[in-house]
């Protein structure tokens, strides 16, 4: 699998859909703005509210999925990763990923306790293009 | 919660994202074309390939989520349901939901064993608009 091609596809998408598993065992989904940072080997960082339902779910069950897709009338392209979420609340990472305009969401700024970072580390991926798909590993 | 408002929002979306839980307990996601049929009390019907990964997962674990969203630069609106999937393979329902052009996906037509219907019955829902959200029940 060509990871460069996948990263290029991901960089064109404005939305990522995060999946979690709730307390009753049902999958949950939520659209997020594009990741603030992407590291090689498919590690993605998002900002979110510490008090959100997702954060509560990931503290109990870190299993997650991350989905980027583009669906036209006929053509469909997508990549879905499964992996695990860590919730980061230390100042250094919160400062590094802070963006102008974030005070709309986090009124107290970088130290706002309701501002945290979700770090998603992919374990495996599946790439879809039209009617074909291919699985790949994200671990070295 | 105003279900009419939610149905109107859903009818404007071209894509629905279906969530499942895989054999290892990870959430999975897949974009689907808009539902072929929607019944009151939030029952949704989709067509899919019987041999697909999703169908295999739902046979083992019917717990599912269904997500419709629209995310602009600032405004975000979405509705996520949790519920259960049934896989329908009887001729009557396959015929009722068959659409012109489906032979691209199911070469043998209505009786193609690789053509089946996913029936999603919502148990509960959560409606998001901008920074607010509200949960609601879908069961009478």
PDB file of C-alpha atoms in Angstrom:
ATOM      1  CA  UNK A   1       0.000   0.000   0.000  1.00  0.00           C
ATOM      2  CA  UNK A   2       1.233   3.455  -0.923  1.00  0.00           C
ATOM      3  CA  UNK A   3       1.111   5.513   2.291  1.00  0.00           C
ATOM      4  CA  UNK A   4       2.147   8.696   0.481  1.00  0.00           C
ATOM      5  CA  UNK A   5      -0.913   8.433  -1.731  1.00  0.00           C
ATOM      6  CA  UNK A   6      -3.117   7.947   1.329  1.00  0.00           C
ATOM      7  CA  UNK A   7      -1.592  10.941   3.140  1.00  0.00           C
ATOM      8  CA  UNK A   8      -2.188  13.065   0.059  1.00  0.00           C
ATOM      9  CA  UNK A   9      -5.830  11.967  -0.037  1.00  0.00           C
ATOM     10  CA  UNK A  10      -6.221  12.705   3.693  1.00  0.00           C
ATOM     11  CA  UNK A  11      -4.699  16.185   3.312  1.00  0.00           C
ATOM     12  CA  UNK A  12      -7.469  17.095   0.855  1.00  0.00           C
ATOM     13  CA  UNK A  13     -10.317  16.194   3.254  1.00  0.00           C
ATOM     14  CA  UNK A  14     -11.774  18.857   5.531  1.00  0.00           C
ATOM     15  CA  UNK A  15     -13.477  16.450   7.891  1.00  0.00           C
ATOM     16  CA  UNK A  16     -12.436  13.298   9.754  1.00  0.00           C
ATOM     17  CA  UNK A  17     -15.019  11.052  11.387  1.00  0.00           C
ATOM     18  CA  UNK A  18     -13.919   9.572  14.706  1.00  0.00           C
ATOM     19  CA  UNK A  19     -15.461   6.325  15.869  1.00  0.00           C
ATOM     20  CA  UNK A  20     -15.719   5.093  19.451  1.00  0.00           C
ATOM     21  CA  UNK A  21     -17.547   2.361  21.348  1.00  0.00           C
ATOM     22  CA  UNK A  22     -20.021   3.507  24.018  1.00  0.00           C
ATOM     23  CA  UNK A  23     -20.732   2.033  27.449  1.00  0.00           C
ATOM     24  CA  UNK A  24     -23.423  -0.250  26.004  1.00  0.00           C
ATOM     25  CA  UNK A  25     -21.133  -1.579  23.269  1.00  0.00           C
ATOM     26  CA  UNK A  26     -22.624   0.451  20.401  1.00  0.00           C
ATOM     27  CA  UNK A  27     -20.375   2.202  17.894  1.00  0.00           C
ATOM     28  CA  UNK A  28     -20.546   6.013  17.984  1.00  0.00           C
ATOM     29  CA  UNK A  29     -19.356   8.551  15.419  1.00  0.00           C
ATOM     30  CA  UNK A  30     -18.519  12.239  15.360  1.00  0.00           C
ATOM     31  CA  UNK A  31     -17.215  14.529  12.646  1.00  0.00           C
ATOM     32  CA  UNK A  32     -14.072  16.448  13.584  1.00  0.00           C
ATOM     33  CA  UNK A  33     -12.222  19.232  11.863  1.00  0.00           C
ATOM     34  CA  UNK A  34      -9.118  18.006  10.028  1.00  0.00           C
ATOM     35  CA  UNK A  35      -6.320  16.806  12.318  1.00  0.00           C
ATOM     36  CA  UNK A  36      -4.039  19.522  13.707  1.00  0.00           C
ATOM     37  CA  UNK A  37      -0.979  17.383  13.206  1.00  0.00           C
ATOM     38  CA  UNK A  38      -0.203  14.148  11.371  1.00  0.00           C
ATOM     39  CA  UNK A  39       2.925  12.113  12.074  1.00  0.00           C
ATOM     40  CA  UNK A  40       4.316   9.421   9.859  1.00  0.00           C
ATOM     41  CA  UNK A  41       3.135   5.924  10.741  1.00  0.00           C
ATOM     42  CA  UNK A  42      -0.352   7.400  10.905  1.00  0.00           C
ATOM     43  CA  UNK A  43      -0.560   9.236  14.211  1.00  0.00           C
ATOM     44  CA  UNK A  44      -3.195  11.978  14.221  1.00  0.00           C
ATOM     45  CA  UNK A  45      -3.854  14.783  16.730  1.00  0.00           C
ATOM     46  CA  UNK A  46      -7.210  16.498  17.232  1.00  0.00           C
ATOM     47  CA  UNK A  47      -8.388  19.099  19.702  1.00  0.00           C
ATOM     48  CA  UNK A  48     -11.617  18.552  21.596  1.00  0.00           C
ATOM     49  CA  UNK A  49     -13.553  19.393  24.747  1.00  0.00           C
ATOM     50  CA  UNK A  50     -12.382  17.455  27.795  1.00  0.00           C
ATOM     51  CA  UNK A  51     -15.989  17.229  29.034  1.00  0.00           C
ATOM     52  CA  UNK A  52     -17.253  15.721  25.749  1.00  0.00           C
ATOM     53  CA  UNK A  53     -18.973  12.360  25.433  1.00  0.00           C
ATOM     54  CA  UNK A  54     -16.127  11.057  23.257  1.00  0.00           C
ATOM     55  CA  UNK A  55     -13.465  11.801  25.859  1.00  0.00           C
ATOM     56  CA  UNK A  56     -15.529  10.020  28.524  1.00  0.00           C
ATOM     57  CA  UNK A  57     -15.897   7.010  26.199  1.00  0.00           C
ATOM     58  CA  UNK A  58     -12.194   6.867  25.293  1.00  0.00           C
ATOM     59  CA  UNK A  59     -11.150   6.975  28.961  1.00  0.00           C
ATOM     60  CA  UNK A  60     -13.162   3.764  29.454  1.00  0.00           C
ATOM     61  CA  UNK A  61     -12.406   2.177  26.065  1.00  0.00           C
ATOM     62  CA  UNK A  62      -9.572   3.605  23.935  1.00  0.00           C
ATOM     63  CA  UNK A  63     -10.505   1.570  20.842  1.00  0.00           C
ATOM     64  CA  UNK A  64     -11.233   3.951  17.995  1.00  0.00           C
ATOM     65  CA  UNK A  65     -11.546   4.372  14.267  1.00  0.00           C
ATOM     66  CA  UNK A  66     -10.740   7.295  12.037  1.00  0.00           C
ATOM     67  CA  UNK A  67     -12.374   7.720   8.668  1.00  0.00           C
ATOM     68  CA  UNK A  68     -11.691  10.063   5.776  1.00  0.00           C
ATOM     69  CA  UNK A  69     -13.848   9.801   2.688  1.00  0.00           C
ATOM     70  CA  UNK A  70     -15.010  11.468  -0.450  1.00  0.00           C
ATOM     71  CA  UNK A  71     -18.206  10.246  -2.036  1.00  0.00           C
ATOM     72  CA  UNK A  72     -19.352  11.620  -5.350  1.00  0.00           C
ATOM     73  CA  UNK A  73     -22.359  10.398  -7.303  1.00  0.00           C
ATOM     74  CA  UNK A  74     -20.434   7.392  -8.585  1.00  0.00           C
ATOM     75  CA  UNK A  75     -16.844   7.630  -7.436  1.00  0.00           C
ATOM     76  CA  UNK A  76     -16.096   6.772  -3.829  1.00  0.00           C
ATOM     77  CA  UNK A  77     -12.726   6.990  -2.130  1.00  0.00           C
ATOM     78  CA  UNK A  78     -12.079   6.455   1.542  1.00  0.00           C
ATOM     79  CA  UNK A  79      -9.599   5.317   4.121  1.00  0.00           C
ATOM     80  CA  UNK A  80     -10.511   3.936   7.522  1.00  0.00           C
ATOM     81  CA  UNK A  81      -8.054   3.289  10.303  1.00  0.00           C
ATOM     82  CA  UNK A  82      -8.585   1.364  13.500  1.00  0.00           C
ATOM     83  CA  UNK A  83      -6.382   2.209  16.434  1.00  0.00           C
ATOM     84  CA  UNK A  84      -6.293   3.637  19.922  1.00  0.00           C
ATOM     85  CA  UNK A  85      -6.864   7.073  21.419  1.00  0.00           C
ATOM     86  CA  UNK A  86      -4.812   8.718  24.149  1.00  0.00           C
ATOM     87  CA  UNK A  87      -6.137  11.844  25.861  1.00  0.00           C
ATOM     88  CA  UNK A  88      -3.325  14.388  26.280  1.00  0.00           C
ATOM     89  CA  UNK A  89      -3.741  17.214  28.763  1.00  0.00           C
ATOM     90  CA  UNK A  90      -0.170  18.433  29.370  1.00  0.00           C
ATOM     91  CA  UNK A  91       0.615  22.063  28.688  1.00  0.00           C
ATOM     92  CA  UNK A  92       3.393  21.477  26.136  1.00  0.00           C
ATOM     93  CA  UNK A  93       1.269  19.583  23.635  1.00  0.00           C
ATOM     94  CA  UNK A  94      -1.742  21.844  24.198  1.00  0.00           C
ATOM     95  CA  UNK A  95       0.446  24.879  23.496  1.00  0.00           C
ATOM     96  CA  UNK A  96       2.053  23.300  20.437  1.00  0.00           C
ATOM     97  CA  UNK A  97      -1.318  22.564  18.840  1.00  0.00           C
ATOM     98  CA  UNK A  98      -3.150  25.734  19.890  1.00  0.00           C
ATOM     99  CA  UNK A  99      -4.546  27.671  16.941  1.00  0.00           C
ATOM    100  CA  UNK A 100      -5.659  31.243  16.502  1.00  0.00           C
ATOM    101  CA  UNK A 101      -9.393  31.444  17.102  1.00  0.00           C
ATOM    102  CA  UNK A 102      -9.475  28.569  19.582  1.00  0.00           C
ATOM    103  CA  UNK A 103     -10.850  30.871  22.297  1.00  0.00           C
ATOM    104  CA  UNK A 104     -14.250  30.458  20.644  1.00  0.00           C
ATOM    105  CA  UNK A 105     -14.171  26.872  21.925  1.00  0.00           C
ATOM    106  CA  UNK A 106     -11.852  27.191  24.952  1.00  0.00           C
ATOM    107  CA  UNK A 107     -12.482  30.510  26.651  1.00  0.00           C
ATOM    108  CA  UNK A 108      -9.639  30.232  29.172  1.00  0.00           C
ATOM    109  CA  UNK A 109      -7.021  29.700  26.487  1.00  0.00           C
ATOM    110  CA  UNK A 110      -4.300  27.037  26.414  1.00  0.00           C
ATOM    111  CA  UNK A 111      -4.709  26.201  30.097  1.00  0.00           C
ATOM    112  CA  UNK A 112      -8.488  25.808  29.804  1.00  0.00           C
ATOM    113  CA  UNK A 113      -9.240  22.470  31.527  1.00  0.00           C
ATOM    114  CA  UNK A 114     -11.926  21.840  28.896  1.00  0.00           C
ATOM    115  CA  UNK A 115      -9.273  21.896  26.125  1.00  0.00           C
ATOM    116  CA  UNK A 116      -7.490  18.621  25.464  1.00  0.00           C
ATOM    117  CA  UNK A 117      -5.831  16.719  22.638  1.00  0.00           C
ATOM    118  CA  UNK A 118      -6.913  13.358  21.232  1.00  0.00           C
ATOM    119  CA  UNK A 119      -3.937  11.391  19.926  1.00  0.00           C
ATOM    120  CA  UNK A 120      -5.030   8.616  17.573  1.00  0.00           C
ATOM    121  CA  UNK A 121      -2.427   5.967  16.729  1.00  0.00           C
ATOM    122  CA  UNK A 122      -3.466   3.724  13.843  1.00  0.00           C
ATOM    123  CA  UNK A 123      -2.902  -0.021  14.032  1.00  0.00           C
ATOM    124  CA  UNK A 124      -4.326  -0.985  10.669  1.00  0.00           C
ATOM    125  CA  UNK A 125      -6.009   0.658   7.733  1.00  0.00           C
ATOM    126  CA  UNK A 126      -8.290  -0.096   4.854  1.00  0.00           C
ATOM    127  CA  UNK A 127      -8.300   1.895   1.648  1.00  0.00           C
ATOM    128  CA  UNK A 128     -11.392   1.971  -0.593  1.00  0.00           C
ATOM    129  CA  UNK A 129     -11.545   3.209  -4.117  1.00  0.00           C
ATOM    130  CA  UNK A 130     -14.719   2.604  -6.109  1.00  0.00           C
ATOM    131  CA  UNK A 131     -15.584  -1.059  -5.700  1.00  0.00           C
ATOM    132  CA  UNK A 132     -12.137  -2.233  -4.576  1.00  0.00           C
ATOM    133  CA  UNK A 133     -10.522  -2.202  -1.184  1.00  0.00           C
ATOM    134  CA  UNK A 134      -7.197  -3.126   0.338  1.00  0.00           C
ATOM    135  CA  UNK A 135      -6.106  -3.596   3.947  1.00  0.00           C
ATOM    136  CA  UNK A 136      -2.713  -2.555   5.241  1.00  0.00           C
ATOM    137  CA  UNK A 137      -0.804  -2.461   8.512  1.00  0.00           C
ATOM    138  CA  UNK A 138       0.331   0.809  10.102  1.00  0.00           C
ATOM    139  CA  UNK A 139       2.797  -0.760  12.495  1.00  0.00           C
ATOM    140  CA  UNK A 140       6.442  -1.267  11.645  1.00  0.00           C
TER     141      UNK A 140
ATOM    142  CA  UNK B   1     -36.858  16.723  20.086  1.00  0.00           C
ATOM    143  CA  UNK B   2     -38.498  17.582  16.766  1.00  0.00           C
ATOM    144  CA  UNK B   3     -38.265  14.407  14.638  1.00  0.00           C
ATOM    145  CA  UNK B   4     -39.712  16.168  11.591  1.00  0.00           C
ATOM    146  CA  UNK B   5     -36.821  18.636  11.654  1.00  0.00           C
ATOM    147  CA  UNK B   6     -34.353  15.756  11.886  1.00  0.00           C
ATOM    148  CA  UNK B   7     -35.977  13.876   8.989  1.00  0.00           C
ATOM    149  CA  UNK B   8     -35.796  17.037   6.897  1.00  0.00           C
ATOM    150  CA  UNK B   9     -32.093  17.413   7.687  1.00  0.00           C
ATOM    151  CA  UNK B  10     -31.476  13.733   6.834  1.00  0.00           C
ATOM    152  CA  UNK B  11     -33.301  14.056   3.511  1.00  0.00           C
ATOM    153  CA  UNK B  12     -30.822  16.740   2.438  1.00  0.00           C
ATOM    154  CA  UNK B  13     -27.731  14.563   3.047  1.00  0.00           C
ATOM    155  CA  UNK B  14     -26.318  12.462   0.231  1.00  0.00           C
ATOM    156  CA  UNK B  15     -24.250  10.207   2.430  1.00  0.00           C
ATOM    157  CA  UNK B  16     -24.858   8.221   5.598  1.00  0.00           C
ATOM    158  CA  UNK B  17     -21.972   6.776   7.596  1.00  0.00           C
ATOM    159  CA  UNK B  18     -22.685   3.368   9.097  1.00  0.00           C
ATOM    160  CA  UNK B  19     -20.792   2.260  12.175  1.00  0.00           C
ATOM    161  CA  UNK B  20     -20.138  -1.317  13.293  1.00  0.00           C
ATOM    162  CA  UNK B  21     -17.939  -3.098  15.817  1.00  0.00           C
ATOM    163  CA  UNK B  22     -15.366  -5.515  14.414  1.00  0.00           C
ATOM    164  CA  UNK B  23     -14.261  -8.904  15.731  1.00  0.00           C
ATOM    165  CA  UNK B  24     -11.502  -7.276  17.822  1.00  0.00           C
ATOM    166  CA  UNK B  25     -13.897  -4.758  19.401  1.00  0.00           C
ATOM    167  CA  UNK B  26     -12.831  -1.752  17.322  1.00  0.00           C
ATOM    168  CA  UNK B  27     -15.404   0.603  15.848  1.00  0.00           C
ATOM    169  CA  UNK B  28     -15.548   0.563  12.036  1.00  0.00           C
ATOM    170  CA  UNK B  29     -17.146   3.045   9.652  1.00  0.00           C
ATOM    171  CA  UNK B  30     -18.296   3.101   6.052  1.00  0.00           C
ATOM    172  CA  UNK B  31     -19.985   5.745   3.932  1.00  0.00           C
ATOM    173  CA  UNK B  32     -23.183   4.584   2.245  1.00  0.00           C
ATOM    174  CA  UNK B  33     -25.392   6.190  -0.339  1.00  0.00           C
ATOM    175  CA  UNK B  34     -28.526   7.750   1.175  1.00  0.00           C
ATOM    176  CA  UNK B  35     -31.030   5.210   2.560  1.00  0.00           C
ATOM    177  CA  UNK B  36     -33.417   3.697   0.001  1.00  0.00           C
ATOM    178  CA  UNK B  37     -36.317   3.913   2.390  1.00  0.00           C
ATOM    179  CA  UNK B  38     -36.953   5.611   5.734  1.00  0.00           C
ATOM    180  CA  UNK B  39     -39.827   4.619   7.996  1.00  0.00           C
ATOM    181  CA  UNK B  40     -41.170   6.678  10.863  1.00  0.00           C
ATOM    182  CA  UNK B  41     -39.638   5.829  14.232  1.00  0.00           C
ATOM    183  CA  UNK B  42     -36.289   5.978  12.461  1.00  0.00           C
ATOM    184  CA  UNK B  43     -35.960   2.734  10.531  1.00  0.00           C
ATOM    185  CA  UNK B  44     -33.571   2.991   7.577  1.00  0.00           C
ATOM    186  CA  UNK B  45     -32.952   0.584   4.669  1.00  0.00           C
ATOM    187  CA  UNK B  46     -29.712   0.377   2.679  1.00  0.00           C
ATOM    188  CA  UNK B  47     -28.563  -1.934  -0.080  1.00  0.00           C
ATOM    189  CA  UNK B  48     -25.156  -3.563   0.159  1.00  0.00           C
ATOM    190  CA  UNK B  49     -23.037  -6.527  -0.908  1.00  0.00           C
ATOM    191  CA  UNK B  50     -23.802  -9.697   1.043  1.00  0.00           C
ATOM    192  CA  UNK B  51     -20.107 -10.625   0.944  1.00  0.00           C
ATOM    193  CA  UNK B  52     -18.988  -7.288   2.424  1.00  0.00           C
ATOM    194  CA  UNK B  53     -17.021  -6.878   5.647  1.00  0.00           C
ATOM    195  CA  UNK B  54     -19.923  -4.973   7.234  1.00  0.00           C
ATOM    196  CA  UNK B  55     -22.414  -7.778   6.646  1.00  0.00           C
ATOM    197  CA  UNK B  56     -19.995 -10.273   8.191  1.00  0.00           C
ATOM    198  CA  UNK B  57     -19.578  -7.984  11.220  1.00  0.00           C
ATOM    199  CA  UNK B  58     -23.304  -7.385  11.679  1.00  0.00           C
ATOM    200  CA  UNK B  59     -24.046 -11.127  11.554  1.00  0.00           C
ATOM    201  CA  UNK B  60     -21.754 -11.510  14.585  1.00  0.00           C
ATOM    202  CA  UNK B  61     -22.661  -8.232  16.313  1.00  0.00           C
ATOM    203  CA  UNK B  62     -25.775  -6.306  15.166  1.00  0.00           C
ATOM    204  CA  UNK B  63     -24.919  -3.186  17.198  1.00  0.00           C
ATOM    205  CA  UNK B  64     -24.621  -0.252  14.838  1.00  0.00           C
ATOM    206  CA  UNK B  65     -24.639   3.505  14.492  1.00  0.00           C
ATOM    207  CA  UNK B  66     -25.853   5.702  11.691  1.00  0.00           C
ATOM    208  CA  UNK B  67     -24.537   9.201  11.215  1.00  0.00           C
ATOM    209  CA  UNK B  68     -25.645  12.066   8.982  1.00  0.00           C
ATOM    210  CA  UNK B  69     -23.728  15.322   9.143  1.00  0.00           C
ATOM    211  CA  UNK B  70     -22.970  18.561   7.445  1.00  0.00           C
ATOM    212  CA  UNK B  71     -19.822  20.392   8.441  1.00  0.00           C
ATOM    213  CA  UNK B  72     -19.049  23.821   7.058  1.00  0.00           C
ATOM    214  CA  UNK B  73     -16.118  25.991   8.079  1.00  0.00           C
ATOM    215  CA  UNK B  74     -17.894  27.051  11.255  1.00  0.00           C
ATOM    216  CA  UNK B  75     -21.399  25.618  11.299  1.00  0.00           C
ATOM    217  CA  UNK B  76     -21.785  21.950  12.127  1.00  0.00           C
ATOM    218  CA  UNK B  77     -25.017  19.975  12.137  1.00  0.00           C
ATOM    219  CA  UNK B  78     -25.302  16.251  12.631  1.00  0.00           C
ATOM    220  CA  UNK B  79     -27.474  13.469  13.922  1.00  0.00           C
ATOM    221  CA  UNK B  80     -26.185  10.129  15.156  1.00  0.00           C
ATOM    222  CA  UNK B  81     -28.349   7.143  15.934  1.00  0.00           C
ATOM    223  CA  UNK B  82     -27.411   3.974  17.742  1.00  0.00           C
ATOM    224  CA  UNK B  83     -29.423   0.876  16.988  1.00  0.00           C
ATOM    225  CA  UNK B  84     -29.353  -2.592  15.511  1.00  0.00           C
ATOM    226  CA  UNK B  85     -28.932  -3.972  12.007  1.00  0.00           C
ATOM    227  CA  UNK B  86     -30.894  -6.836  10.472  1.00  0.00           C
ATOM    228  CA  UNK B  87     -29.708  -8.375   7.196  1.00  0.00           C
ATOM    229  CA  UNK B  88     -32.667  -8.978   4.879  1.00  0.00           C
ATOM    230  CA  UNK B  89     -32.287 -11.385   1.966  1.00  0.00           C
ATOM    231  CA  UNK B  90     -35.872 -12.261   1.026  1.00  0.00           C
ATOM    232  CA  UNK B  91     -37.012 -11.587  -2.516  1.00  0.00           C
ATOM    233  CA  UNK B  92     -39.922  -9.275  -1.650  1.00  0.00           C
ATOM    234  CA  UNK B  93     -37.868  -6.641   0.127  1.00  0.00           C
ATOM    235  CA  UNK B  94     -35.007  -6.918  -2.390  1.00  0.00           C
ATOM    236  CA  UNK B  95     -37.491  -6.352  -5.218  1.00  0.00           C
ATOM    237  CA  UNK B  96     -39.217  -3.462  -3.437  1.00  0.00           C
ATOM    238  CA  UNK B  97     -35.938  -1.601  -2.931  1.00  0.00           C
ATOM    239  CA  UNK B  98     -34.282  -2.444  -6.270  1.00  0.00           C
ATOM    240  CA  UNK B  99     -33.302   0.642  -8.246  1.00  0.00           C
ATOM    241  CA  UNK B 100     -32.528   1.231 -11.889  1.00  0.00           C
ATOM    242  CA  UNK B 101     -28.783   0.956 -12.389  1.00  0.00           C
ATOM    243  CA  UNK B 102     -28.266  -1.554  -9.595  1.00  0.00           C
ATOM    244  CA  UNK B 103     -26.882  -4.111 -12.060  1.00  0.00           C
ATOM    245  CA  UNK B 104     -23.590  -2.209 -11.883  1.00  0.00           C
ATOM    246  CA  UNK B 105     -23.267  -3.551  -8.348  1.00  0.00           C
ATOM    247  CA  UNK B 106     -25.354  -6.748  -8.551  1.00  0.00           C
ATOM    248  CA  UNK B 107     -24.848  -8.338 -11.947  1.00  0.00           C
ATOM    249  CA  UNK B 108     -27.454 -11.082 -11.505  1.00  0.00           C
ATOM    250  CA  UNK B 109     -30.238  -8.628 -10.699  1.00  0.00           C
ATOM    251  CA  UNK B 110     -32.721  -8.823  -7.824  1.00  0.00           C
ATOM    252  CA  UNK B 111     -31.955 -12.477  -7.106  1.00  0.00           C
ATOM    253  CA  UNK B 112     -28.184 -11.874  -7.010  1.00  0.00           C
ATOM    254  CA  UNK B 113     -27.032 -13.595  -3.789  1.00  0.00           C
ATOM    255  CA  UNK B 114     -24.524 -10.758  -3.326  1.00  0.00           C
ATOM    256  CA  UNK B 115     -27.385  -8.210  -3.094  1.00  0.00           C
ATOM    257  CA  UNK B 116     -28.943  -7.751   0.334  1.00  0.00           C
ATOM    258  CA  UNK B 117     -30.660  -5.109   2.433  1.00  0.00           C
ATOM    259  CA  UNK B 118     -29.437  -3.678   5.730  1.00  0.00           C
ATOM    260  CA  UNK B 119     -32.336  -2.643   7.961  1.00  0.00           C
ATOM    261  CA  UNK B 120     -31.216  -0.264  10.694  1.00  0.00           C
ATOM    262  CA  UNK B 121     -33.643   0.324  13.572  1.00  0.00           C
ATOM    263  CA  UNK B 122     -32.645   3.245  15.784  1.00  0.00           C
ATOM    264  CA  UNK B 123     -32.881   2.950  19.548  1.00  0.00           C
ATOM    265  CA  UNK B 124     -31.659   6.404  20.483  1.00  0.00           C
ATOM    266  CA  UNK B 125     -30.366   9.494  18.762  1.00  0.00           C
ATOM    267  CA  UNK B 126     -28.260  12.538  19.399  1.00  0.00           C
ATOM    268  CA  UNK B 127     -28.680  15.760  17.491  1.00  0.00           C
ATOM    269  CA  UNK B 128     -25.791  18.245  17.221  1.00  0.00           C
ATOM    270  CA  UNK B 129     -26.017  21.799  16.048  1.00  0.00           C
ATOM    271  CA  UNK B 130     -22.985  24.034  16.437  1.00  0.00           C
ATOM    272  CA  UNK B 131     -21.796  23.643  20.011  1.00  0.00           C
ATOM    273  CA  UNK B 132     -25.015  22.220  21.443  1.00  0.00           C
ATOM    274  CA  UNK B 133     -26.353  18.683  21.460  1.00  0.00           C
ATOM    275  CA  UNK B 134     -29.467  16.900  22.628  1.00  0.00           C
ATOM    276  CA  UNK B 135     -30.230  13.205  23.119  1.00  0.00           C
ATOM    277  CA  UNK B 136     -33.576  11.656  22.304  1.00  0.00           C
ATOM    278  CA  UNK B 137     -35.205   8.240  22.298  1.00  0.00           C
ATOM    279  CA  UNK B 138     -36.474   6.617  19.089  1.00  0.00           C
ATOM    280  CA  UNK B 139     -38.591   4.002  20.808  1.00  0.00           C
ATOM    281  CA  UNK B 140     -42.244   4.523  21.616  1.00  0.00           C
TER     282      UNK B 140
END
